[in-house]
mmCIF file with all atom_site columns, C-alpha atoms in Angstrom:
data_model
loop_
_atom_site.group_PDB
_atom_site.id
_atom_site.type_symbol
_atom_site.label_atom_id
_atom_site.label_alt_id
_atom_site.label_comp_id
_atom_site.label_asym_id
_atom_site.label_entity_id
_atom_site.label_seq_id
_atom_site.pdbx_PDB_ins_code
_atom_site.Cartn_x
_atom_site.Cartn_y
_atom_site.Cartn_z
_atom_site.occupancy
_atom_site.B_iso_or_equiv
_atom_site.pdbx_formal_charge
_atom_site.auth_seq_id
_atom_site.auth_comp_id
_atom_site.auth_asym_id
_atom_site.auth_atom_id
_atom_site.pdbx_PDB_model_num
ATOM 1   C CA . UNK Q 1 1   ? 99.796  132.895 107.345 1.00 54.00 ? 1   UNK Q CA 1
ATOM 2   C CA . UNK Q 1 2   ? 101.889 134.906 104.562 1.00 63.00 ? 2   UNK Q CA 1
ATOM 3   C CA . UNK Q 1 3   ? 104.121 133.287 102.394 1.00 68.00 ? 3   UNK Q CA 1
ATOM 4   C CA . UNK Q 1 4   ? 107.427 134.004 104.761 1.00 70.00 ? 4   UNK Q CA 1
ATOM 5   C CA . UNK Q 1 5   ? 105.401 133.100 107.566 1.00 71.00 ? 5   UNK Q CA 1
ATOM 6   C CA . UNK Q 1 6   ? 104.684 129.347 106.044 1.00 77.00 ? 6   UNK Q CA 1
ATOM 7   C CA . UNK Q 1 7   ? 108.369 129.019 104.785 1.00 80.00 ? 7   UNK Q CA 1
ATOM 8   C CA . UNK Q 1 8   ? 110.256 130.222 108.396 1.00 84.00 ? 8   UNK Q CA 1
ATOM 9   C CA . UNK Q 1 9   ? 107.440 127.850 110.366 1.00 84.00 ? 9   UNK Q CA 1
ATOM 10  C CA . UNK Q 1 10  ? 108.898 124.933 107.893 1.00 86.00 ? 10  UNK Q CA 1
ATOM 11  C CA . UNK Q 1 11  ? 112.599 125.536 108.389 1.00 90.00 ? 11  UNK Q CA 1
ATOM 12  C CA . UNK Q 1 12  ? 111.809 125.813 112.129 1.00 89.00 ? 12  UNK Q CA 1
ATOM 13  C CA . UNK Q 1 13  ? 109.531 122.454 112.190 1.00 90.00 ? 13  UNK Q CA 1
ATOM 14  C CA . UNK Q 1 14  ? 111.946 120.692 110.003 1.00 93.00 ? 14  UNK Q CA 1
ATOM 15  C CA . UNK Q 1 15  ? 115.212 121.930 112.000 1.00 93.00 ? 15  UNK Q CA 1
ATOM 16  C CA . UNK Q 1 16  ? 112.547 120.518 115.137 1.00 92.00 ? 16  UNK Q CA 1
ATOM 17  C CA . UNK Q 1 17  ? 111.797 117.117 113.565 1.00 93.00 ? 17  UNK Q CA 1
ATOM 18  C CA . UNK Q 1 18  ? 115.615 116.726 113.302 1.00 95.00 ? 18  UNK Q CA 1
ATOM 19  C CA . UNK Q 1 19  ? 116.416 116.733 116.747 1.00 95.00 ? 19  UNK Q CA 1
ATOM 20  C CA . UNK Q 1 20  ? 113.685 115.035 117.392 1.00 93.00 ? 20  UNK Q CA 1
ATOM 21  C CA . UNK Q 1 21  ? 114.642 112.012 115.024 1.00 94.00 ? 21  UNK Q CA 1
ATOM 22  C CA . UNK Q 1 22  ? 118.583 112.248 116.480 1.00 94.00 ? 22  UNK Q CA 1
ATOM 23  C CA . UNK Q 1 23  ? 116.988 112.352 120.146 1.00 93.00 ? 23  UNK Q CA 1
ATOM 24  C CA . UNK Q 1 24  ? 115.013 109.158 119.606 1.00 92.00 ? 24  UNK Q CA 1
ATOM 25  C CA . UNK Q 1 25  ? 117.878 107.397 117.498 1.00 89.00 ? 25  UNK Q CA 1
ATOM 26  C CA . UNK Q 1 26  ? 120.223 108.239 120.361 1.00 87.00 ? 26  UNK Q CA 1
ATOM 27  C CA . UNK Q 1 27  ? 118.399 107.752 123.290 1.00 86.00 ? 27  UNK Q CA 1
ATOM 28  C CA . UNK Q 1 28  ? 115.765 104.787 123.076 1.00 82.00 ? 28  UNK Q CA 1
ATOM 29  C CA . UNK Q 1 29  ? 118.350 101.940 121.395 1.00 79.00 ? 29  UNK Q CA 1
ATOM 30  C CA . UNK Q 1 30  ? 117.439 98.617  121.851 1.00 79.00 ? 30  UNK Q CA 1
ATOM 31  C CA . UNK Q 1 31  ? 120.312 96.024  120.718 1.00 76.00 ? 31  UNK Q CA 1
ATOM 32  C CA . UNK Q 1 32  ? 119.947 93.308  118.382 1.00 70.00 ? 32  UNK Q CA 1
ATOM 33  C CA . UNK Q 1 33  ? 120.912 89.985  119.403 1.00 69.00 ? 33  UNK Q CA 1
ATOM 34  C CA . UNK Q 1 34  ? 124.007 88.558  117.480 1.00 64.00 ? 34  UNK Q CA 1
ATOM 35  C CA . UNK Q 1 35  ? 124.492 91.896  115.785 1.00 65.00 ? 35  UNK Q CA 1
ATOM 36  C CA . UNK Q 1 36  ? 126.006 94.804  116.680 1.00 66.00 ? 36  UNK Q CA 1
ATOM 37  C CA . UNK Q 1 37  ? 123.486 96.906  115.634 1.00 69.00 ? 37  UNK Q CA 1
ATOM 38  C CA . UNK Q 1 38  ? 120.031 97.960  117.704 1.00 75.00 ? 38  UNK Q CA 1
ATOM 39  C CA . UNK Q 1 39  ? 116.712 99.138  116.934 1.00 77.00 ? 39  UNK Q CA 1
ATOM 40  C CA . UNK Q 1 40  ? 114.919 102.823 117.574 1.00 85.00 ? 40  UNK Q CA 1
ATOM 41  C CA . UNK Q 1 41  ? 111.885 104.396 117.427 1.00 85.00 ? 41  UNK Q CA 1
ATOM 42  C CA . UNK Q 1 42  ? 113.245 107.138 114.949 1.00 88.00 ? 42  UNK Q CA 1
ATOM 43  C CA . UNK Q 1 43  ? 111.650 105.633 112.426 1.00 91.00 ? 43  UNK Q CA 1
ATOM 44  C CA . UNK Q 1 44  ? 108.351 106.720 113.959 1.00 93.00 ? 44  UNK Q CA 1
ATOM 45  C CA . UNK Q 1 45  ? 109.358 110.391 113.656 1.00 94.00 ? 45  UNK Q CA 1
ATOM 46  C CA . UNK Q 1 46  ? 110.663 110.390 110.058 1.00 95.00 ? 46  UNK Q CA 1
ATOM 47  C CA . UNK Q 1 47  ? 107.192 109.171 109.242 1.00 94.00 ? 47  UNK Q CA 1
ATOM 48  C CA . UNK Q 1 48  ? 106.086 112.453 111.429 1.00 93.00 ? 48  UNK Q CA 1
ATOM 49  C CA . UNK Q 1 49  ? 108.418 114.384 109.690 1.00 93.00 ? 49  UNK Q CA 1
ATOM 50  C CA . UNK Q 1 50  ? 106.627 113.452 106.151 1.00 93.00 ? 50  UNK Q CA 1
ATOM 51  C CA . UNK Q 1 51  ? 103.234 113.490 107.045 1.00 90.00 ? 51  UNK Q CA 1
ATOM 52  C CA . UNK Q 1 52  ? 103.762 117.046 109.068 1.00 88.00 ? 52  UNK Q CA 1
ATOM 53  C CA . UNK Q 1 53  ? 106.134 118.909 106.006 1.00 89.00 ? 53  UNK Q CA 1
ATOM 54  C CA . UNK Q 1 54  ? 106.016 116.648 103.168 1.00 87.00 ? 54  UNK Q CA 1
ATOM 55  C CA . UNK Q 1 55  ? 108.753 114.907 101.651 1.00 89.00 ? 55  UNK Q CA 1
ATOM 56  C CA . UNK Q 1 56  ? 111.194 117.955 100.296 1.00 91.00 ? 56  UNK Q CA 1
ATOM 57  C CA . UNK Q 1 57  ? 111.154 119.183 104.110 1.00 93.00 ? 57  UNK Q CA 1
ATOM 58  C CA . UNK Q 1 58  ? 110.706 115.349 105.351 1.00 93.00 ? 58  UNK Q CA 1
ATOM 59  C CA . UNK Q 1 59  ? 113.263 114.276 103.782 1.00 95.00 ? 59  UNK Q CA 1
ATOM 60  C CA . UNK Q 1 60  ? 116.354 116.565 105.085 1.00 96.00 ? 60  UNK Q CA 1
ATOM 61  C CA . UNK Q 1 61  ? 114.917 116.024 108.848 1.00 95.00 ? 61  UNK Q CA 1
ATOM 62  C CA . UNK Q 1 62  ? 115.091 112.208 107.808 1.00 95.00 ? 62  UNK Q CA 1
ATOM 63  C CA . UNK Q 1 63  ? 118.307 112.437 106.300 1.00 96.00 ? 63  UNK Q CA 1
ATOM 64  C CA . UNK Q 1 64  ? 120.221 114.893 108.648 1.00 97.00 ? 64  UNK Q CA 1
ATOM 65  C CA . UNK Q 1 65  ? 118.315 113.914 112.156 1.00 95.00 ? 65  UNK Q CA 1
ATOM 66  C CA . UNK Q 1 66  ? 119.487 110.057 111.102 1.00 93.00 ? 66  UNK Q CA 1
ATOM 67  C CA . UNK Q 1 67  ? 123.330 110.632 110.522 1.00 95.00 ? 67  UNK Q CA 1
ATOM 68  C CA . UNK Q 1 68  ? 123.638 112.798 113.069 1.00 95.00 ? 68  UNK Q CA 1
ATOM 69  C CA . UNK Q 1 69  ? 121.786 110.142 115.217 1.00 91.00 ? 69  UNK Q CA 1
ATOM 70  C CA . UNK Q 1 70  ? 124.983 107.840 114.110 1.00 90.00 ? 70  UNK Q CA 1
ATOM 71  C CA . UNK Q 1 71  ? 127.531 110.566 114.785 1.00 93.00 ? 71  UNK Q CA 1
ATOM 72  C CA . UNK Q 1 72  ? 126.652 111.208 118.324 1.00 92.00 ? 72  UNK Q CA 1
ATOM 73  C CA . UNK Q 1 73  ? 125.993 108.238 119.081 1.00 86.00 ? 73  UNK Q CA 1
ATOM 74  C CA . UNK Q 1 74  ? 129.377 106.435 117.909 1.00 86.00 ? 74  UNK Q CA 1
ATOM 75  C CA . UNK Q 1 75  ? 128.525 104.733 115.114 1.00 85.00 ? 75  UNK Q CA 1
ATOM 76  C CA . UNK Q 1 76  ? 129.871 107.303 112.385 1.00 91.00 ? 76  UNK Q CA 1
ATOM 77  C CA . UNK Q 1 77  ? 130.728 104.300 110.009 1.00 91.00 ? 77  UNK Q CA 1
ATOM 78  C CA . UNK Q 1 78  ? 126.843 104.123 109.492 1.00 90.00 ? 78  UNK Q CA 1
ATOM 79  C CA . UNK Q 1 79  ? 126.508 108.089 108.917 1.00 93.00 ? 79  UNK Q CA 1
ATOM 80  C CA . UNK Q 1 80  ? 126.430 107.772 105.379 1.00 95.00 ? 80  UNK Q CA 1
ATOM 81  C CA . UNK Q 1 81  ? 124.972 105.112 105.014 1.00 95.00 ? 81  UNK Q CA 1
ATOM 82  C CA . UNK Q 1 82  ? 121.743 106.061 106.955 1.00 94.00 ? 82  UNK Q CA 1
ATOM 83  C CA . UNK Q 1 83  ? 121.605 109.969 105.499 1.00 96.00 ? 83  UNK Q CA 1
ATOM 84  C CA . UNK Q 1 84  ? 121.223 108.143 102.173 1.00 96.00 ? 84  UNK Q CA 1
ATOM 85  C CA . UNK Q 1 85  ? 118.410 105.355 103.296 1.00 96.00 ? 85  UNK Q CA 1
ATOM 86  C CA . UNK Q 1 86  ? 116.575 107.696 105.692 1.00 95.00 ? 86  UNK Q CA 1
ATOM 87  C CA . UNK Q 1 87  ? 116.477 110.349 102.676 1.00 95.00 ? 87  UNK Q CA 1
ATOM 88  C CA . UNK Q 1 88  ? 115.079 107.874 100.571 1.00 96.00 ? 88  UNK Q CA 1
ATOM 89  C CA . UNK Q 1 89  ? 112.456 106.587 102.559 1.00 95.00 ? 89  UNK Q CA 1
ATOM 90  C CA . UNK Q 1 90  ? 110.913 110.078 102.863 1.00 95.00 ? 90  UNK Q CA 1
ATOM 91  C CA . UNK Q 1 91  ? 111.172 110.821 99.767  1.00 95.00 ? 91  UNK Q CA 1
ATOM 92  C CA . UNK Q 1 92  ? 109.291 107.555 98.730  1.00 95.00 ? 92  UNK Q CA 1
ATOM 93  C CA . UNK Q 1 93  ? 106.669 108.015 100.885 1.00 94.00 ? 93  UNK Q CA 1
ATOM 94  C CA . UNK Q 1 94  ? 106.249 111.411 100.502 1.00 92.00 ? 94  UNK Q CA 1
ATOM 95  C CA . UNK Q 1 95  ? 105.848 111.052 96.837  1.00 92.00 ? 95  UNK Q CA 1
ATOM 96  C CA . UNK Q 1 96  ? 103.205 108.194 97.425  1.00 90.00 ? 96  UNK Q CA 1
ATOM 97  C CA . UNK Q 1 97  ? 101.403 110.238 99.564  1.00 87.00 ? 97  UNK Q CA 1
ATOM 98  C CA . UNK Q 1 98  ? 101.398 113.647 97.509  1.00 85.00 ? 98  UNK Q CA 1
ATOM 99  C CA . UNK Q 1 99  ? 100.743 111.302 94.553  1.00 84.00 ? 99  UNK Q CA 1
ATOM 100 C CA . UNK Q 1 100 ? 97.636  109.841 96.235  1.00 80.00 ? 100 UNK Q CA 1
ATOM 101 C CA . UNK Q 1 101 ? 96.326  113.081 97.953  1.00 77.00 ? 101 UNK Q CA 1
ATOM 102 C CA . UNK Q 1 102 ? 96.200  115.116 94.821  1.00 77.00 ? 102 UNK Q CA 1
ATOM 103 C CA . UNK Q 1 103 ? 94.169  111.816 92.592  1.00 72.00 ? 103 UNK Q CA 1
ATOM 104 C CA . UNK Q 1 104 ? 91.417  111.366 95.513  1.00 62.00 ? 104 UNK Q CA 1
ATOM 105 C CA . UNK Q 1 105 ? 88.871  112.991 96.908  1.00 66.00 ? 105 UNK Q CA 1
ATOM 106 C CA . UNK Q 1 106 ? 87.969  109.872 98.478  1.00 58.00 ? 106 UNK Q CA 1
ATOM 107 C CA . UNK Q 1 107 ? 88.414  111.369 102.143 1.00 65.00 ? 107 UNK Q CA 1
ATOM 108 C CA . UNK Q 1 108 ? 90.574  111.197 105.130 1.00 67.00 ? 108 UNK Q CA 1
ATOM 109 C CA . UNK Q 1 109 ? 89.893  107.207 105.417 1.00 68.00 ? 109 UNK Q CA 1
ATOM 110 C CA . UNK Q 1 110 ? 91.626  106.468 101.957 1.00 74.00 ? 110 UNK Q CA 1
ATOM 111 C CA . UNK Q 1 111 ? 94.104  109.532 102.634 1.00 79.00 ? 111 UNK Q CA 1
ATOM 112 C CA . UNK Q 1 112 ? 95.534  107.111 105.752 1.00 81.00 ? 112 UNK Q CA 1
ATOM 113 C CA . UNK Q 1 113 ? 95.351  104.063 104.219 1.00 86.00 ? 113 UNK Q CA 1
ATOM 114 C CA . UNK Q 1 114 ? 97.837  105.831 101.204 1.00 87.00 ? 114 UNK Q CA 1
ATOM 115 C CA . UNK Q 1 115 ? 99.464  107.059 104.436 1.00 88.00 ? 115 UNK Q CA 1
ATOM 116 C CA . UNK Q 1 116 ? 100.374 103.303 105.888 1.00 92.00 ? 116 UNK Q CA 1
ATOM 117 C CA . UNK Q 1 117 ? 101.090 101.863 102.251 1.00 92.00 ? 117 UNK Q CA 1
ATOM 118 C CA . UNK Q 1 118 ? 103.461 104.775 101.816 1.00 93.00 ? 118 UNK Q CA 1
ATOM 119 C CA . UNK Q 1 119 ? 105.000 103.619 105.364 1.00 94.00 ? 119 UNK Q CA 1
ATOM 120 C CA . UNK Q 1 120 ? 105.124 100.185 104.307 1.00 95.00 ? 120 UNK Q CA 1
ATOM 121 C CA . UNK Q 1 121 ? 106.705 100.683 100.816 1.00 96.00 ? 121 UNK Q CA 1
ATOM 122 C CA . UNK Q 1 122 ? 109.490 103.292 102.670 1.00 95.00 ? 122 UNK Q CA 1
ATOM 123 C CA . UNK Q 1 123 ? 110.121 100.705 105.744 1.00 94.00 ? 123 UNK Q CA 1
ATOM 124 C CA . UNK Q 1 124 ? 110.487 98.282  102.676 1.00 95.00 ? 124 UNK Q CA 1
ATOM 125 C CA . UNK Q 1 125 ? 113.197 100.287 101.179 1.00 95.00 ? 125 UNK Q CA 1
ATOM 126 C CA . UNK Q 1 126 ? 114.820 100.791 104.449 1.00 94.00 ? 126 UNK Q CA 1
ATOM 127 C CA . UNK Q 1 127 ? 115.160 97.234  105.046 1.00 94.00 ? 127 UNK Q CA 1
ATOM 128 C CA . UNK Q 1 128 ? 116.700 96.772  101.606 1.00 96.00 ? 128 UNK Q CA 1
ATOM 129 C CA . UNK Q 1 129 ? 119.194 99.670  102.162 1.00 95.00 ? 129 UNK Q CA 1
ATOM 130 C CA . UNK Q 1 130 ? 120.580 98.229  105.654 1.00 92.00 ? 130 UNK Q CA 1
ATOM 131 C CA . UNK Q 1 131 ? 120.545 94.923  104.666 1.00 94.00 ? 131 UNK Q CA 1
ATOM 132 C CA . UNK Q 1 132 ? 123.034 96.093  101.587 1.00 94.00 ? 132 UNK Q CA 1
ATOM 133 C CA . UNK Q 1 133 ? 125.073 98.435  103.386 1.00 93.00 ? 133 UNK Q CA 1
ATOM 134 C CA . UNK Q 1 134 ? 125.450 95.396  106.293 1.00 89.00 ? 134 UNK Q CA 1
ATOM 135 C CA . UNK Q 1 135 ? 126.222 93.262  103.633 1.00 91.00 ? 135 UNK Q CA 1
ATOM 136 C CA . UNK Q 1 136 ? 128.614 95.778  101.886 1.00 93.00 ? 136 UNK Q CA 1
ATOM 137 C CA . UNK Q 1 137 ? 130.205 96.512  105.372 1.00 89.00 ? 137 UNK Q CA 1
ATOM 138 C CA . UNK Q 1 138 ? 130.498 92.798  107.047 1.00 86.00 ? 138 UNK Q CA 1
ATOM 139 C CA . UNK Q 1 139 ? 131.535 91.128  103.745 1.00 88.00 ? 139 UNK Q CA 1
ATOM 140 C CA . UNK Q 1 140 ? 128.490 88.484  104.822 1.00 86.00 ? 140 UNK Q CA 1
ATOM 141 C CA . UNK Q 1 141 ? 125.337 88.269  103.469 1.00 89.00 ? 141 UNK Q CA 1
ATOM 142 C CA . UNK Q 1 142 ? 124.364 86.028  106.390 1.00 88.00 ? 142 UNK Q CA 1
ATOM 143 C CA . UNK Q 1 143 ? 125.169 88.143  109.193 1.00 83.00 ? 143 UNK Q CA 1
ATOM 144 C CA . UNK Q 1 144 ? 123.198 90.836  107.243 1.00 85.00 ? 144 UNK Q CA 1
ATOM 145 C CA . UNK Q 1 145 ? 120.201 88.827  106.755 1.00 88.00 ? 145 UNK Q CA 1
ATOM 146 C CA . UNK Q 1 146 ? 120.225 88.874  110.993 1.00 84.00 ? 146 UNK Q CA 1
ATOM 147 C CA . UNK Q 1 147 ? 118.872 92.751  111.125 1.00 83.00 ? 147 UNK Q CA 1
ATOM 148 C CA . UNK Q 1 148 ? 116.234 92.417  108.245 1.00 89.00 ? 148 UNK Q CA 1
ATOM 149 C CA . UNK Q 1 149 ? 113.447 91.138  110.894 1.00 88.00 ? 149 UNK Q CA 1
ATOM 150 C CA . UNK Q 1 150 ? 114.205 93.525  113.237 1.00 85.00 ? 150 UNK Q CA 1
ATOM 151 C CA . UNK Q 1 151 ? 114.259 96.180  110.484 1.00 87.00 ? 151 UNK Q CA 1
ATOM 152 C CA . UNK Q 1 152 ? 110.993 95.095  109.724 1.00 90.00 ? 152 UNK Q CA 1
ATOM 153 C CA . UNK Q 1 153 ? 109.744 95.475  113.611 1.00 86.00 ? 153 UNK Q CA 1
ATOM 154 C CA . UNK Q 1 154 ? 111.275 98.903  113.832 1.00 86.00 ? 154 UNK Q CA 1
ATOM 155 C CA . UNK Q 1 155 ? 109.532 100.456 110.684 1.00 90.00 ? 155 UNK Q CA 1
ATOM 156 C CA . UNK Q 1 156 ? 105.776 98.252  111.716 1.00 91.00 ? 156 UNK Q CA 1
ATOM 157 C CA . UNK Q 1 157 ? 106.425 100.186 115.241 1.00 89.00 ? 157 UNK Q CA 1
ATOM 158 C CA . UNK Q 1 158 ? 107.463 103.188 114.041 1.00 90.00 ? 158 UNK Q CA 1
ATOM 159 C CA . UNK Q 1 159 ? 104.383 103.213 111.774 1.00 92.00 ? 159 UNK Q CA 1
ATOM 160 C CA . UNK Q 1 160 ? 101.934 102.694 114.684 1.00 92.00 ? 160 UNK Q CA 1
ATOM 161 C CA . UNK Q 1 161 ? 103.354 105.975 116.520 1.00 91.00 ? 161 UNK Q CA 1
ATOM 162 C CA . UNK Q 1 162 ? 103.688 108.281 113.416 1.00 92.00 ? 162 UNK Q CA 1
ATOM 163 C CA . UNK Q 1 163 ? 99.917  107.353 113.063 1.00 90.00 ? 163 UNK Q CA 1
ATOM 164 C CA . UNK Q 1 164 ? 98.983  108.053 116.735 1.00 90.00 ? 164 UNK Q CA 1
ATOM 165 C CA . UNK Q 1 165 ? 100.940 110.792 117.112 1.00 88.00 ? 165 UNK Q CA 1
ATOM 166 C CA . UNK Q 1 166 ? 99.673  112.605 113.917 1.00 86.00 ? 166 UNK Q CA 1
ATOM 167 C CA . UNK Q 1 167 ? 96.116  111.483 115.106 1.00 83.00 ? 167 UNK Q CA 1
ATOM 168 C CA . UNK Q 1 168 ? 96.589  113.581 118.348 1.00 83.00 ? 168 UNK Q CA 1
ATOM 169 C CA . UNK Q 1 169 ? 98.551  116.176 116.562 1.00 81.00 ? 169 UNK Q CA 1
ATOM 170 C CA . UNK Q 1 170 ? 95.431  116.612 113.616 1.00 78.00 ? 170 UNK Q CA 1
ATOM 171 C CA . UNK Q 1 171 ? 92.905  117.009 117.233 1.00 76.00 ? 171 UNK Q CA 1
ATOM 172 C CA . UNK Q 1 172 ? 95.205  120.214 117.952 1.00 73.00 ? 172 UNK Q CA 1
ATOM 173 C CA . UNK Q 1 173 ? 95.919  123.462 116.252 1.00 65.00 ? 173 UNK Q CA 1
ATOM 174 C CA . UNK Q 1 174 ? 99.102  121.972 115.440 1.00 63.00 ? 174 UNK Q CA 1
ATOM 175 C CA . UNK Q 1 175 ? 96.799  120.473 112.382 1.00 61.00 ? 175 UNK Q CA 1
ATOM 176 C CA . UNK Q 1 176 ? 97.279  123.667 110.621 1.00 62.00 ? 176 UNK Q CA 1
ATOM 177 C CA . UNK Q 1 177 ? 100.945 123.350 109.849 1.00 61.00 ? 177 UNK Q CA 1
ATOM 178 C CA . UNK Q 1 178 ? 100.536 119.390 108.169 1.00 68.00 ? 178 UNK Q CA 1
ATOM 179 C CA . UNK Q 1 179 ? 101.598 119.308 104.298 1.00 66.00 ? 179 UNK Q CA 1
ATOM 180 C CA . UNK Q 1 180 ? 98.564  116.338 104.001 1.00 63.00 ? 180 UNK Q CA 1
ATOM 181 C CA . UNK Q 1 181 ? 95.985  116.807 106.342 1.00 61.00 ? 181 UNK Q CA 1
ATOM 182 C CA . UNK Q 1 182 ? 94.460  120.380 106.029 1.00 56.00 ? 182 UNK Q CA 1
ATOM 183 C CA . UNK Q 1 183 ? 91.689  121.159 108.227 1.00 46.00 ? 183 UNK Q CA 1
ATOM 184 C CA . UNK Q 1 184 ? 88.425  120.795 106.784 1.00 48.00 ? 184 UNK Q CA 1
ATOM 185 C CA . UNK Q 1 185 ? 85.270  122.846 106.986 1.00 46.00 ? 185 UNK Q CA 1
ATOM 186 C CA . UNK Q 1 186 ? 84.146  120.930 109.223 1.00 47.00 ? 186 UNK Q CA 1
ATOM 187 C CA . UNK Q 1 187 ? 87.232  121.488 111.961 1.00 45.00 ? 187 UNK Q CA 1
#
């Protein structure tokens, strides 16, 4: 592909990604007890976003497909909010990942494993962000401390389906268009 090529196929996967993150933030919601907030499995495509355009890209889908996730879906308070800690946990785990993948050579085994430990540092941050903005927003540190384990759950699950999902997406041509995972010689 020329260079225009490449650049339209990112604005069109990254404009993609975003509805895909605002689909999955507004549709699947599962509600956390004592709360009023729920869990999603949006999480899981923000981590697709990243490993499929890399963080720059990544990180608008992330940023834009999560607000407008709490827009739509009545819970504009948290817009802000969420553009900034979804933006921030791409860009965080993009910037493991693009750290790690230019140092090794080590293959596609330590490639994922940088991969989940990116996911895992980002999910951290997430957790951290909505359990300050909760904090920030209830006035109580104790109510806030209610959505941290089901933060946790929601970024472990999310991981598990970025990973599948970029596992079935790497056995397609699709492979072709990941920032990470080039096709090999091999392919």
């Amino acid at each position: 592909m020329n260079t225009r090529t490449n650049a339209t196929m990112k604005v069109v996967l990254c404009a993609l990604m975003m509805c895909l993150i605002m689909v999955a933030i507004l549709f699947i919601r599962i509600p956390i007890p004592f709360t009023q907030g729920y869990v999603h499995p949006g999480d899981a495509f923000i981590f697709l976003a990243v490993l499929v355009l890399g963080w720059k890209y990544g990180a608008v889908a992330a940023a834009f497909g999560g607000m407008l996730g709490d827009v739509l879906g009545g819970f504009a308070a948290w817009a802000p909010w969420t553009f900034c800690i979804k933006g921030i946990m791409a860009i965080i785990m993009g910037l493991i990942i693009e750290a790690a993948f230019r140092k090794t050579d080590a293959g596609r085994a330590c490639l994922v494993i940088m991969e989940i430990v990116a996911m895992v540092l980002a999910g951290a941050v997430m957790t951290a962000g909505y359990y300050a903005a909760e904090g920030i927003m209830y006035g109580n540190w104790v109510v806030a401390a209610l959505g941290v384990p089901w933060n946790i759950g929601q970024f472990a699950v999310g991981m598990v389906l970025a990973l599948l999902l970029a596992e079935a997406l790497c056995k397609t041509s699709a492979k072709a268009y990941f920032t990470y995972r080039q096709p090999t010689k091999n392919d």
